[in-house]
mmCIF file of C-alpha atoms in Angstrom:
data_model
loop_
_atom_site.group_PDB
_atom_site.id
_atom_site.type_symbol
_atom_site.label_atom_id
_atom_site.label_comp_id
_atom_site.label_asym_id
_atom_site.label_seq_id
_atom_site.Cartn_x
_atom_site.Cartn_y
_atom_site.Cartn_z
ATOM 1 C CA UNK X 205 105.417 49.999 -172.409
ATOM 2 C CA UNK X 206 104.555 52.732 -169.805
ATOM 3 C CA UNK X 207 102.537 55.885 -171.090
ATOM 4 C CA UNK X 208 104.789 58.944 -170.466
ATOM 5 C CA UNK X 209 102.854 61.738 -168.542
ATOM 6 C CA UNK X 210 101.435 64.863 -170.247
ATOM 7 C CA UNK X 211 103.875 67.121 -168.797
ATOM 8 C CA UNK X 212 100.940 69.303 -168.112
ATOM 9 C CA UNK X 213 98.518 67.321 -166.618
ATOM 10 C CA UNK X 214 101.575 65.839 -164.545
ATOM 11 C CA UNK X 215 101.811 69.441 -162.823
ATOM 12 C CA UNK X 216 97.907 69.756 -162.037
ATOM 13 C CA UNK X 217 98.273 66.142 -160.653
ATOM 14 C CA UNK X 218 101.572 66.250 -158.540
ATOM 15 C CA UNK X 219 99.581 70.094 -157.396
ATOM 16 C CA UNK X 220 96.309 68.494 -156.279
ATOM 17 C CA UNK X 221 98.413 65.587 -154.056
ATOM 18 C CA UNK X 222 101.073 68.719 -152.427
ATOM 19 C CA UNK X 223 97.726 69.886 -151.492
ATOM 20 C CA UNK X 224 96.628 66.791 -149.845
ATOM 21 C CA UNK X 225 100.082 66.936 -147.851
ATOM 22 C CA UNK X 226 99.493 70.463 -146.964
ATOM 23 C CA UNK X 227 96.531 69.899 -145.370
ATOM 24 C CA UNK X 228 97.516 66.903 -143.338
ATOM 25 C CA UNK X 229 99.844 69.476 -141.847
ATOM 26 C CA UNK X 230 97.601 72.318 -141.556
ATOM 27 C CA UNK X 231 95.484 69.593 -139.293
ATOM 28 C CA UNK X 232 98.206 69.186 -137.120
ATOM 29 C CA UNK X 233 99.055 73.425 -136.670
ATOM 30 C CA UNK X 234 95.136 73.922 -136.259
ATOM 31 C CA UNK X 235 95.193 71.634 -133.754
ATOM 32 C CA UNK X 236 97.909 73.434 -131.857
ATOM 33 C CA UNK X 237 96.768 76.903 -132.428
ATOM 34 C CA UNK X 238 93.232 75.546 -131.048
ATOM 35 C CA UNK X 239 94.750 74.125 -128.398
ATOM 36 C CA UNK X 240 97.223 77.141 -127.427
ATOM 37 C CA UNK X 241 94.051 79.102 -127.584
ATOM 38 C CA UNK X 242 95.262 81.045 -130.924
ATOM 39 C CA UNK X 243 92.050 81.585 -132.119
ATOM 40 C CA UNK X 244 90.038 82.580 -129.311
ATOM 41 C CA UNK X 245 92.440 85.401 -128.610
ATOM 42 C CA UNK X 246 92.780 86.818 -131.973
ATOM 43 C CA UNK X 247 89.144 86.509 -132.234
ATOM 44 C CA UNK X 248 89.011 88.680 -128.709
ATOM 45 C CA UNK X 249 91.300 91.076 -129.263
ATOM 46 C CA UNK X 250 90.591 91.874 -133.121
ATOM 47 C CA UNK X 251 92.914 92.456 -135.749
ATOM 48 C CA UNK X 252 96.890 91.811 -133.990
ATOM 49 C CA UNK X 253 100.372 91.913 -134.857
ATOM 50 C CA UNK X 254 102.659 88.501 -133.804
ATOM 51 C CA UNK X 255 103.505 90.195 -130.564
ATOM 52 C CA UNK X 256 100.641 91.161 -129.524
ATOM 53 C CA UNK X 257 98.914 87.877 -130.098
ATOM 54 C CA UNK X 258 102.074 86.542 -128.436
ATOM 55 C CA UNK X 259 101.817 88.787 -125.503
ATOM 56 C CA UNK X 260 98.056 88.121 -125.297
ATOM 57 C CA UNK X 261 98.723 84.387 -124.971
ATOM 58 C CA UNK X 262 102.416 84.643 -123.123
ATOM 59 C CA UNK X 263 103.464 82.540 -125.733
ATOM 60 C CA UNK X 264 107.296 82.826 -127.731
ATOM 61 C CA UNK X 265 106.496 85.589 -130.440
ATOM 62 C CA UNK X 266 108.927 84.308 -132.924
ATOM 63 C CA UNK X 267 106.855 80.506 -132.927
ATOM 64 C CA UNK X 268 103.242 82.845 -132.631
ATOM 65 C CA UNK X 269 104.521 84.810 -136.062
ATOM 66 C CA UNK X 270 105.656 81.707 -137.562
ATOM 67 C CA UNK X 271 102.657 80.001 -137.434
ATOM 68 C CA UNK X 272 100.594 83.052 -138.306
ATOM 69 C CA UNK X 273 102.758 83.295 -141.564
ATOM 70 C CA UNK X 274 101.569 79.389 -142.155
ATOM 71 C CA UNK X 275 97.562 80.087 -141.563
ATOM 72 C CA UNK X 276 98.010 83.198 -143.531
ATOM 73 C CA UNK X 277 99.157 81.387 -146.419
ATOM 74 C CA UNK X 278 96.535 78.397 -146.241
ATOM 75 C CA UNK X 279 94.026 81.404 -146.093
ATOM 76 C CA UNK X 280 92.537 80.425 -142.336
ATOM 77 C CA UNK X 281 93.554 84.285 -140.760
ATOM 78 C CA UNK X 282 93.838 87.489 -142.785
ATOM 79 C CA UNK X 283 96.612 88.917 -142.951
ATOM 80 C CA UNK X 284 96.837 93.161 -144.101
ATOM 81 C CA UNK X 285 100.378 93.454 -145.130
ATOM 82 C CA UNK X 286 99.573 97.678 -144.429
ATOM 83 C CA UNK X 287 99.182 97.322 -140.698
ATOM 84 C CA UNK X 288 101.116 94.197 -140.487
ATOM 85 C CA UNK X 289 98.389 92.844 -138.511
ATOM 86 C CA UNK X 290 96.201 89.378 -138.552
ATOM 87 C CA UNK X 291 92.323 88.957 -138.069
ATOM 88 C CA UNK X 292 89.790 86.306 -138.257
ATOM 89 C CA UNK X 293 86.791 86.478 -140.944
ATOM 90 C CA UNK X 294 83.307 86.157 -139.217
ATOM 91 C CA UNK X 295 83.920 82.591 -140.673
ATOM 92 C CA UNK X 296 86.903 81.635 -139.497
ATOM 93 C CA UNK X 297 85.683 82.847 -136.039
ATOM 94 C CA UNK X 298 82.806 80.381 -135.833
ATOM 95 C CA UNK X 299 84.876 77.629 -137.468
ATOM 96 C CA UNK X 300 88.247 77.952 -135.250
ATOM 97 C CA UNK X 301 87.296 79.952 -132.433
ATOM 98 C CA UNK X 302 83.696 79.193 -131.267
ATOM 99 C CA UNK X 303 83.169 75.740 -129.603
ATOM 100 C CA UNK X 304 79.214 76.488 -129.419
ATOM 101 C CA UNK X 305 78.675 77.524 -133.105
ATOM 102 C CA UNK X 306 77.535 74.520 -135.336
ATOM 103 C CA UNK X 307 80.050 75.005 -137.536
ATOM 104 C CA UNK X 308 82.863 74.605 -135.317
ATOM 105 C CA UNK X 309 85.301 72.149 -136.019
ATOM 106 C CA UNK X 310 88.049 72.106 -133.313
ATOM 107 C CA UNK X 311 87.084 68.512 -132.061
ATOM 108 C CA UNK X 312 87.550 67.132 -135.844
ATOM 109 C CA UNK X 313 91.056 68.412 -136.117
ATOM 110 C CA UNK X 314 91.714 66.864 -132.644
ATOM 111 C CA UNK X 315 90.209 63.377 -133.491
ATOM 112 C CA UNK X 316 92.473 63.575 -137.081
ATOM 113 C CA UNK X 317 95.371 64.601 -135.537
ATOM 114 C CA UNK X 318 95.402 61.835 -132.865
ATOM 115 C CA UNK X 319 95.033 59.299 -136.366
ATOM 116 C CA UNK X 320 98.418 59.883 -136.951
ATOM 117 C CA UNK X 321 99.920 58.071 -134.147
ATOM 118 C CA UNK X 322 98.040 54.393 -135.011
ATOM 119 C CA UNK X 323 98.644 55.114 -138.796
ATOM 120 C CA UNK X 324 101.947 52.810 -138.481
ATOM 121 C CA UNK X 325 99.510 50.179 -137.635
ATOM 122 C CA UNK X 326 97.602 50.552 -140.533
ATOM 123 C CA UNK X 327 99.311 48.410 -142.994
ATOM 124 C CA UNK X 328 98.901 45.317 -140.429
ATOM 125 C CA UNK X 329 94.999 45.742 -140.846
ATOM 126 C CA UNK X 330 95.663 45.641 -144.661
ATOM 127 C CA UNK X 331 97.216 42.178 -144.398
ATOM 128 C CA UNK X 332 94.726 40.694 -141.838
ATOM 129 C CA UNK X 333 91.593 42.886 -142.422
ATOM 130 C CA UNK X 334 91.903 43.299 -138.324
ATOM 131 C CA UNK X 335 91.152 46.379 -137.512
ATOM 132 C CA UNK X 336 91.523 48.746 -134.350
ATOM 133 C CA UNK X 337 88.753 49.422 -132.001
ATOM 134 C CA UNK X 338 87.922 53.014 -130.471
ATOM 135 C CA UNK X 339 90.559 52.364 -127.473
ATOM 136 C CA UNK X 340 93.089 51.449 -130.213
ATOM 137 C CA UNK X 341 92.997 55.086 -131.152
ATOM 138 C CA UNK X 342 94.110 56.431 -127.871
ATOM 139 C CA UNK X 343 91.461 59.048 -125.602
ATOM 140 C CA UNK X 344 92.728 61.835 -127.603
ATOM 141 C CA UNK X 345 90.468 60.164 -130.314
ATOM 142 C CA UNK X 346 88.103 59.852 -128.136
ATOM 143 C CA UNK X 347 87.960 63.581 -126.724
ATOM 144 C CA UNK X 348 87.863 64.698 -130.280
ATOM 145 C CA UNK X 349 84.573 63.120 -131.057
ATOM 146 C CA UNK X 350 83.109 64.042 -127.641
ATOM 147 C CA UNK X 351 83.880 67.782 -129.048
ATOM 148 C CA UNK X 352 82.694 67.158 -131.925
ATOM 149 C CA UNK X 353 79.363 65.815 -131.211
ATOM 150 C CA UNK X 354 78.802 68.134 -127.840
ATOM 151 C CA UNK X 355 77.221 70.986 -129.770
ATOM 152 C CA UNK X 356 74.137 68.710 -131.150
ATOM 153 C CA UNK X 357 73.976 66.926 -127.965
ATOM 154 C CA UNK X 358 73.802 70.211 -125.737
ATOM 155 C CA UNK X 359 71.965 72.247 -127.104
ATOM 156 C CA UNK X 360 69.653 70.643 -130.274
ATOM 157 C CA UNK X 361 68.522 66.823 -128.929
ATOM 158 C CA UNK X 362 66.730 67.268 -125.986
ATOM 159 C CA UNK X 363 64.981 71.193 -127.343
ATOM 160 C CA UNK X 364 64.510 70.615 -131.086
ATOM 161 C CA UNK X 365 64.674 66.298 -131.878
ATOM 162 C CA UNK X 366 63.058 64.678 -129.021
ATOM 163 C CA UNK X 367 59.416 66.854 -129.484
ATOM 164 C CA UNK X 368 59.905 65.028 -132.736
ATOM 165 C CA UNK X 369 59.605 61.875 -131.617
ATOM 166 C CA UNK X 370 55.551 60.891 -131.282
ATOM 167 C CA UNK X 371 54.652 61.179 -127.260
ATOM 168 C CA UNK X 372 58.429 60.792 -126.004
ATOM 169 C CA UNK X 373 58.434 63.804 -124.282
ATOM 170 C CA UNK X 374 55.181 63.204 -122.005
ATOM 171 C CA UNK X 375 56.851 59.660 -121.051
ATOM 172 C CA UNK X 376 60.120 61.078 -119.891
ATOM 173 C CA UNK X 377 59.004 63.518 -118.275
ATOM 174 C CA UNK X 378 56.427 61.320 -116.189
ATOM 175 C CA UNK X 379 59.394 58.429 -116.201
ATOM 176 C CA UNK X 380 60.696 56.659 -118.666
ATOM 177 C CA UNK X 381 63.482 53.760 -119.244
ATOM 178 C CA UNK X 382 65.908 54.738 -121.229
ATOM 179 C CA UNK X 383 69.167 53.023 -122.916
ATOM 180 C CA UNK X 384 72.063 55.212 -124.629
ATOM 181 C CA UNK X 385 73.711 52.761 -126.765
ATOM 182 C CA UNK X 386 77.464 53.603 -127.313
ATOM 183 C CA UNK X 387 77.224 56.634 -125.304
ATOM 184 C CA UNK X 388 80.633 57.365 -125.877
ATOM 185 C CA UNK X 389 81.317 60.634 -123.006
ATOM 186 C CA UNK X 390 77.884 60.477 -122.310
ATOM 187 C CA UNK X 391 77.038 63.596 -123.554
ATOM 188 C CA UNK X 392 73.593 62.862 -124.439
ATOM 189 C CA UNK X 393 72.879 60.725 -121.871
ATOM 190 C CA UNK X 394 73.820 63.587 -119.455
ATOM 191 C CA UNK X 395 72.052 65.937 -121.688
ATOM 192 C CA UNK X 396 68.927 63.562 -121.735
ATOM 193 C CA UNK X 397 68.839 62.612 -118.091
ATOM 194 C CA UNK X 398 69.338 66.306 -116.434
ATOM 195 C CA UNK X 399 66.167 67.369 -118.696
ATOM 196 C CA UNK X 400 64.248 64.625 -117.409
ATOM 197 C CA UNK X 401 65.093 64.127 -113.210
ATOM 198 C CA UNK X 402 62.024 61.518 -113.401
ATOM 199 C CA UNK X 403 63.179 58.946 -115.901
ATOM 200 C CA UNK X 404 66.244 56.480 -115.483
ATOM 201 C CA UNK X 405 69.061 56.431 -118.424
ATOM 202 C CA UNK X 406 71.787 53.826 -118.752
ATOM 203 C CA UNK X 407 74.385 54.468 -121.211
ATOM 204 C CA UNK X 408 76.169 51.680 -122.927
ATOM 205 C CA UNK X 409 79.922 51.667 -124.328
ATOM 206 C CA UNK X 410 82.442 49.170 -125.080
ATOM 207 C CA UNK X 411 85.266 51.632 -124.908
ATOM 208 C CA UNK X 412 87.107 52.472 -121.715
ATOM 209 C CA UNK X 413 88.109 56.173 -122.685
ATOM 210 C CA UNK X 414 84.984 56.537 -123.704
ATOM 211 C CA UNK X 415 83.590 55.196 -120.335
ATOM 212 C CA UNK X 416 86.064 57.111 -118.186
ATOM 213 C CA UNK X 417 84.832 60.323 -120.046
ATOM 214 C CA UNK X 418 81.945 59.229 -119.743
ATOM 215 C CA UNK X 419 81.711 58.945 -115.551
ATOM 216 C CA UNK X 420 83.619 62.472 -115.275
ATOM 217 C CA UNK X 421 80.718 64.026 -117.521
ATOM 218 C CA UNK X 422 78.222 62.246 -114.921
ATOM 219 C CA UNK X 423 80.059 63.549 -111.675
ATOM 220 C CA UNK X 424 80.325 67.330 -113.282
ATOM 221 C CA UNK X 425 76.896 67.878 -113.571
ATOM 222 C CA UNK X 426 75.844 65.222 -110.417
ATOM 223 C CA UNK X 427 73.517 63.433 -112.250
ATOM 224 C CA UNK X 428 71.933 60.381 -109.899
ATOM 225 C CA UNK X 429 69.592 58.934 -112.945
ATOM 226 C CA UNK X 430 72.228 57.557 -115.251
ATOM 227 C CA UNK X 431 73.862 54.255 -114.773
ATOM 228 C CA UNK X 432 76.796 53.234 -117.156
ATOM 229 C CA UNK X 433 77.425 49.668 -118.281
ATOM 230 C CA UNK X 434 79.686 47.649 -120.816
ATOM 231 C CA UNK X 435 77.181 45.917 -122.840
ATOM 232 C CA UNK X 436 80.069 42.731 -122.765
ATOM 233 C CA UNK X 437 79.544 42.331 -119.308
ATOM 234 C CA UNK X 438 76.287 43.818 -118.645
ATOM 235 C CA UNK X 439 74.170 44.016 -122.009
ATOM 236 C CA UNK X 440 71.127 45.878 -122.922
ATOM 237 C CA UNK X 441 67.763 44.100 -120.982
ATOM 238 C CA UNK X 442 65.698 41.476 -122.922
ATOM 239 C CA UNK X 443 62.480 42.041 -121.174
ATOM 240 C CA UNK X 444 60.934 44.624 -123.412
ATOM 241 C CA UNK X 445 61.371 46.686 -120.524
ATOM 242 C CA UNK X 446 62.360 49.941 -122.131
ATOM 243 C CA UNK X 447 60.429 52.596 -123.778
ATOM 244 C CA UNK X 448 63.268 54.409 -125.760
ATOM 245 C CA UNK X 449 66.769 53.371 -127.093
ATOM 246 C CA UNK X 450 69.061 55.639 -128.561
ATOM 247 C CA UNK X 451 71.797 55.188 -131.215
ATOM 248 C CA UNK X 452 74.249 58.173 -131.875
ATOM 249 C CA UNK X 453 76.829 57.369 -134.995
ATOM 250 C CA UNK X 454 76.405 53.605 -133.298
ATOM 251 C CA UNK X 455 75.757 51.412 -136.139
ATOM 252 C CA UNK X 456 78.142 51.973 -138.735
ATOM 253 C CA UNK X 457 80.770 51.283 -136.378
ATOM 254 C CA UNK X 458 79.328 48.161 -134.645
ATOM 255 C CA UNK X 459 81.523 44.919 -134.911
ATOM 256 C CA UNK X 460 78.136 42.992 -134.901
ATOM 257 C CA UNK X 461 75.184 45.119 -136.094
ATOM 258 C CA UNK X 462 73.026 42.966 -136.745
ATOM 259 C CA UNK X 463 73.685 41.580 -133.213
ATOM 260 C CA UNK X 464 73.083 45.164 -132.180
ATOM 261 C CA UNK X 465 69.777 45.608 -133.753
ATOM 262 C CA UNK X 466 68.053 42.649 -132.642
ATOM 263 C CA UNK X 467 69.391 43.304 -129.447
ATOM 264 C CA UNK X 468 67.799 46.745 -129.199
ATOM 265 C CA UNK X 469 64.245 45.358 -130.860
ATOM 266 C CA UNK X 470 64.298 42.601 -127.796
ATOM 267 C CA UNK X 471 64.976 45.744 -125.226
ATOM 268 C CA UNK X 472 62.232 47.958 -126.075
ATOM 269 C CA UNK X 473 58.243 47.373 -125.219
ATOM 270 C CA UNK X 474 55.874 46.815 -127.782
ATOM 271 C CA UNK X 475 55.059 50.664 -127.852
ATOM 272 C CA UNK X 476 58.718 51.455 -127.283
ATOM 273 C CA UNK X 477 60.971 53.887 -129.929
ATOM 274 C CA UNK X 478 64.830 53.518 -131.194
ATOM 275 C CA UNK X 479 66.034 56.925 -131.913
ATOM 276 C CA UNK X 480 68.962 56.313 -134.514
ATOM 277 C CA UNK X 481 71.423 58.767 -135.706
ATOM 278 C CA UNK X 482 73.854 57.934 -138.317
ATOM 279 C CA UNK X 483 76.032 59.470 -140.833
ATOM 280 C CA UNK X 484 73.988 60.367 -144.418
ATOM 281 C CA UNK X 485 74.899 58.198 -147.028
ATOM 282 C CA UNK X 486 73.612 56.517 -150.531
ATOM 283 C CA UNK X 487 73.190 53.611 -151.224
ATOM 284 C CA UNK X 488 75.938 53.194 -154.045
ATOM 285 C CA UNK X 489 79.674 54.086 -154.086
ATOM 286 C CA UNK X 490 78.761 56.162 -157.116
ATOM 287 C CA UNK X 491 76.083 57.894 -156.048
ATOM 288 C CA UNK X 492 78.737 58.979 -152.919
ATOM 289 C CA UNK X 493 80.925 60.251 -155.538
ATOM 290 C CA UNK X 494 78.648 61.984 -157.565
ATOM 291 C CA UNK X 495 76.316 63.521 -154.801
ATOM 292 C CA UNK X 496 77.707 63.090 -151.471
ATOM 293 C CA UNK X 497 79.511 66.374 -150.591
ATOM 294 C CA UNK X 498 80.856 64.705 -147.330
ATOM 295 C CA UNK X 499 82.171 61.633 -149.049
ATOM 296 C CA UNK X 500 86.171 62.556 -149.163
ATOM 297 C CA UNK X 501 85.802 63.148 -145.811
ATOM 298 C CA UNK X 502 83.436 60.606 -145.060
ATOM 299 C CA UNK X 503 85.659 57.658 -146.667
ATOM 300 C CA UNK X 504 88.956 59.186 -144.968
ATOM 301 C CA UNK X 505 87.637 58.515 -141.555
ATOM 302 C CA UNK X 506 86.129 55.241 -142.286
ATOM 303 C CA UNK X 507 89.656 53.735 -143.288
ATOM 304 C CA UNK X 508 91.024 55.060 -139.997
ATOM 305 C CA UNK X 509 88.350 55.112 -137.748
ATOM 306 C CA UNK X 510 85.048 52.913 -138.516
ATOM 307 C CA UNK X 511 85.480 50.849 -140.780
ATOM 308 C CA UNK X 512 88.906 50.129 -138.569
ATOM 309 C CA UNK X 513 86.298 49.404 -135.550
ATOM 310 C CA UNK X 514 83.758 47.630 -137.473
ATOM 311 C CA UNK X 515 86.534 45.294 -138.370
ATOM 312 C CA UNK X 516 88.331 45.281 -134.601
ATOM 313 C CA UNK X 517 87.151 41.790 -134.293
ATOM 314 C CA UNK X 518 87.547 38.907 -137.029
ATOM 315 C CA UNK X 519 84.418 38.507 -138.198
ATOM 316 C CA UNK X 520 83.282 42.209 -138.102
ATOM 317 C CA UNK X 521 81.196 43.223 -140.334
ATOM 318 C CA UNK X 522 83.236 46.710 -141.466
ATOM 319 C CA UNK X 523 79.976 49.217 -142.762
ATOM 320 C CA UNK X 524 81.717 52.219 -142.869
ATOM 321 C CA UNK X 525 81.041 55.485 -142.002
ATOM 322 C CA UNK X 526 78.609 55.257 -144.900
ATOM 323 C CA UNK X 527 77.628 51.811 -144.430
ATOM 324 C CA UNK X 528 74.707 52.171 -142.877
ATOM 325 C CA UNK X 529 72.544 54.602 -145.097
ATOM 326 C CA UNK X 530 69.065 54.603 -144.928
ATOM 327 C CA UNK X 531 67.928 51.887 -147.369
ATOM 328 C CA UNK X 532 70.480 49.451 -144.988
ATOM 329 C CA UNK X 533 68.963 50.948 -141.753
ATOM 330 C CA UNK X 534 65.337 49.755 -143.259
ATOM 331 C CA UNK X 535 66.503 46.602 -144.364
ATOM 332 C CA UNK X 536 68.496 45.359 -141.177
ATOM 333 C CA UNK X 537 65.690 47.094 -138.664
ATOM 334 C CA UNK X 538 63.192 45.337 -140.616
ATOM 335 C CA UNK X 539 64.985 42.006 -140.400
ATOM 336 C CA UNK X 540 65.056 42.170 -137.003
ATOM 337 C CA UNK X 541 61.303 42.707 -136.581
ATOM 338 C CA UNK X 542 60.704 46.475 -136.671
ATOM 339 C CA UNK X 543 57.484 47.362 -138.028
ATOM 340 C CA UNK X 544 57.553 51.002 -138.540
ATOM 341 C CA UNK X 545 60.471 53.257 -139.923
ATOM 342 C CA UNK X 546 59.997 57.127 -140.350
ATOM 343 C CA UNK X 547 63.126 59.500 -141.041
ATOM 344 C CA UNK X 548 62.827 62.419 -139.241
ATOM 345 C CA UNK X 549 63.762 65.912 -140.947
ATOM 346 C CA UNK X 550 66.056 67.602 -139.086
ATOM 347 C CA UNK X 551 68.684 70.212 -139.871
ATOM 348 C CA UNK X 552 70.746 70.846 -136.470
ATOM 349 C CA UNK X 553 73.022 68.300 -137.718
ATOM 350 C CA UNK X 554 74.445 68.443 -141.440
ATOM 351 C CA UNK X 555 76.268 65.473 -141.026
ATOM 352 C CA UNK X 556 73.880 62.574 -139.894
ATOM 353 C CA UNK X 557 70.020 61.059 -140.502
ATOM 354 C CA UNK X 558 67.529 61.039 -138.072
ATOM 355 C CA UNK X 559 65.437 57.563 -138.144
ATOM 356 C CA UNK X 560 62.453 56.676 -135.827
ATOM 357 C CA UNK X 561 61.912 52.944 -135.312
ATOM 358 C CA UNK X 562 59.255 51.325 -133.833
ATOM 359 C CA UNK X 563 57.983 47.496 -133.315
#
């Protein structure tokens, strides 16, 4: 016999899941006002009614008011009901309207949005545990997580992580070998190489977006030091030939990782470093739960994203975006022969771990 539900506690339930469908629309109208330029121009011109935001962005006033009414309500603009006018909070301005702030998150609600269109193909992966690789998702996936990650590869790897890394910066700068492993836009392999003219990068990527992205980034800034390769046809050197690999968010979303790892170990001379950045996680599902403030999020992209890729191939081994958490990124380095593991504190990225592995 089925439990009937406390009337009460139905309402806080059946609340707490409208929510959840409000904000999978708010993604999609933050994504258009980001895109419209919404944000940047209220944050320019101060506190606006709908026509003048509309006039500022020759855009329909009656759509511009409509969609301030929404973002009002879901408390991303201020509204003063006085003036009849709209602002953005110092907040909301580096969340929404400032693509160099840290905290802005324009490139996230552009990667979520373009989720929408494979999630028809979702219930396929459920039957066959297939998943979709990174192409799967389309490029607008793909240009969303080149905005998000630009910030920390612009302006914090090169300034404030490399000088981190014990005697890195004296070998690039006299010329070192250097492999960006799933480079993605090559963001900081461009970032990387235009620091260091004297050393040689090669960025790896499976992922044609990704790679196309990847050689306009390359052409915009005229970089000659970086070569790009698809690891299937071309893969990483076995020679011990390289002095530093990097891994950016790599692992966790690796069909093979283990294949990855050993691969990387075989790469890199015996005084050679693997820079590896991935996302902060326990080692537990309940210590996520309980201590993880990321963890919603965190297990919300992995369905659609990287666990999806992890599992693109049968076989895959599926991490997760928290999958590969520190005590798993000892273990599997180790395995593969690393001697020497040493997380590096960093705060220019809330999001990820910073590991240093040596031979």
């Amino acid at each position: 016999m089925t439990t009937q539900p406390n009337p009460d506690a139905l309402r806080q339930f059946a609340g707490k899941v409208s929510g959840s469908v409000t904000g999978g629309l708010n993604c999609a109208l933050t994504l258009v006002g980001d895109q419209l330029g919404l944000y940047q121009a209220l944050a320019s011109s101060g506190p606006s009614t709908s026509q003048e935001l509309a006039d500022a962005t020759r855009l329909s006033e009656r759509w511009v008011r409509e969609w301030l009414y929404q973002q009002s309500c879901i408390e991303q603009i201020d509204y003063d009901e006085t003036a009849d006018k709209f602002s953005l909070s110092p907040e909301a301005e580096a969340v929404l309207a400032t693509p160099d702030h840290p905290a802005y998150l324009g490139g996230m609600f552009q990667s979520v949005v373009a989720m929408f269109e494979t999630v028809g193909d979702l219930p396929e992966s459920f039957r066959t545990g297939v998943g979709q690789s990174f192409d799967d998702k389309g490029e607008s996936c793909a240009c969303g997580i080149e905005r998000m990650s630009r910030k920390f590869q612009d302006s914090h790897l090169v300034p404030m992580l490399l000088p981190k890394l014990d005697g890195i910066i004296e070998k690039l700068q006299q010329g070192a070998k250097v492999a960006d492993v799933g480079c993605g836009a090559a963001t900081s392999t461009v970032a990387m190489a235009t620091a260091f003219p004297e050393s040689s990068f090669t960025g790896y990527d499976i992922s044609l977006n990704a790679l196309n992205r990847a050689r306009q980034n390359i052409d915009a800034v005229g970089a000659k030091n970086i070569h790009l390769h698809n690891p299937i046809d071309q893969p990483l050197p076995e020679d011990g030939s390289l002095d530093l690999v990097t891994t950016f968010d790599v692992v966790h979303d690796s069909t093979h990782p283990e294949a990855l790892i050993n691969a990387i170990k075989r790469s890199l001379k015996p005084d050679g470093i693997w820079l590896c950045a991935d996302v902060q996680g326990k080692p537990t599902f309940g210590e996520n739960k309980r201590e993880n403030p990321i963890a919603t999020l965190a297990y919300s992209f992995s369905v659609l994203v990287c666990m999806s890729a992890g599992l693109s191939v049968a076989g895959g081994a599926g991490l997760g975006t928290l999958g590969f958490h520190e005590q798993k990124a000892r273990e599997m380095s180790a395995a593969a022969g690393f001697e020497r593991f040493r997380t590096i504190p960093f705060e220019g990225d809330v999001f990820n771990a910073f590991y240093e592995i040596r031979p």
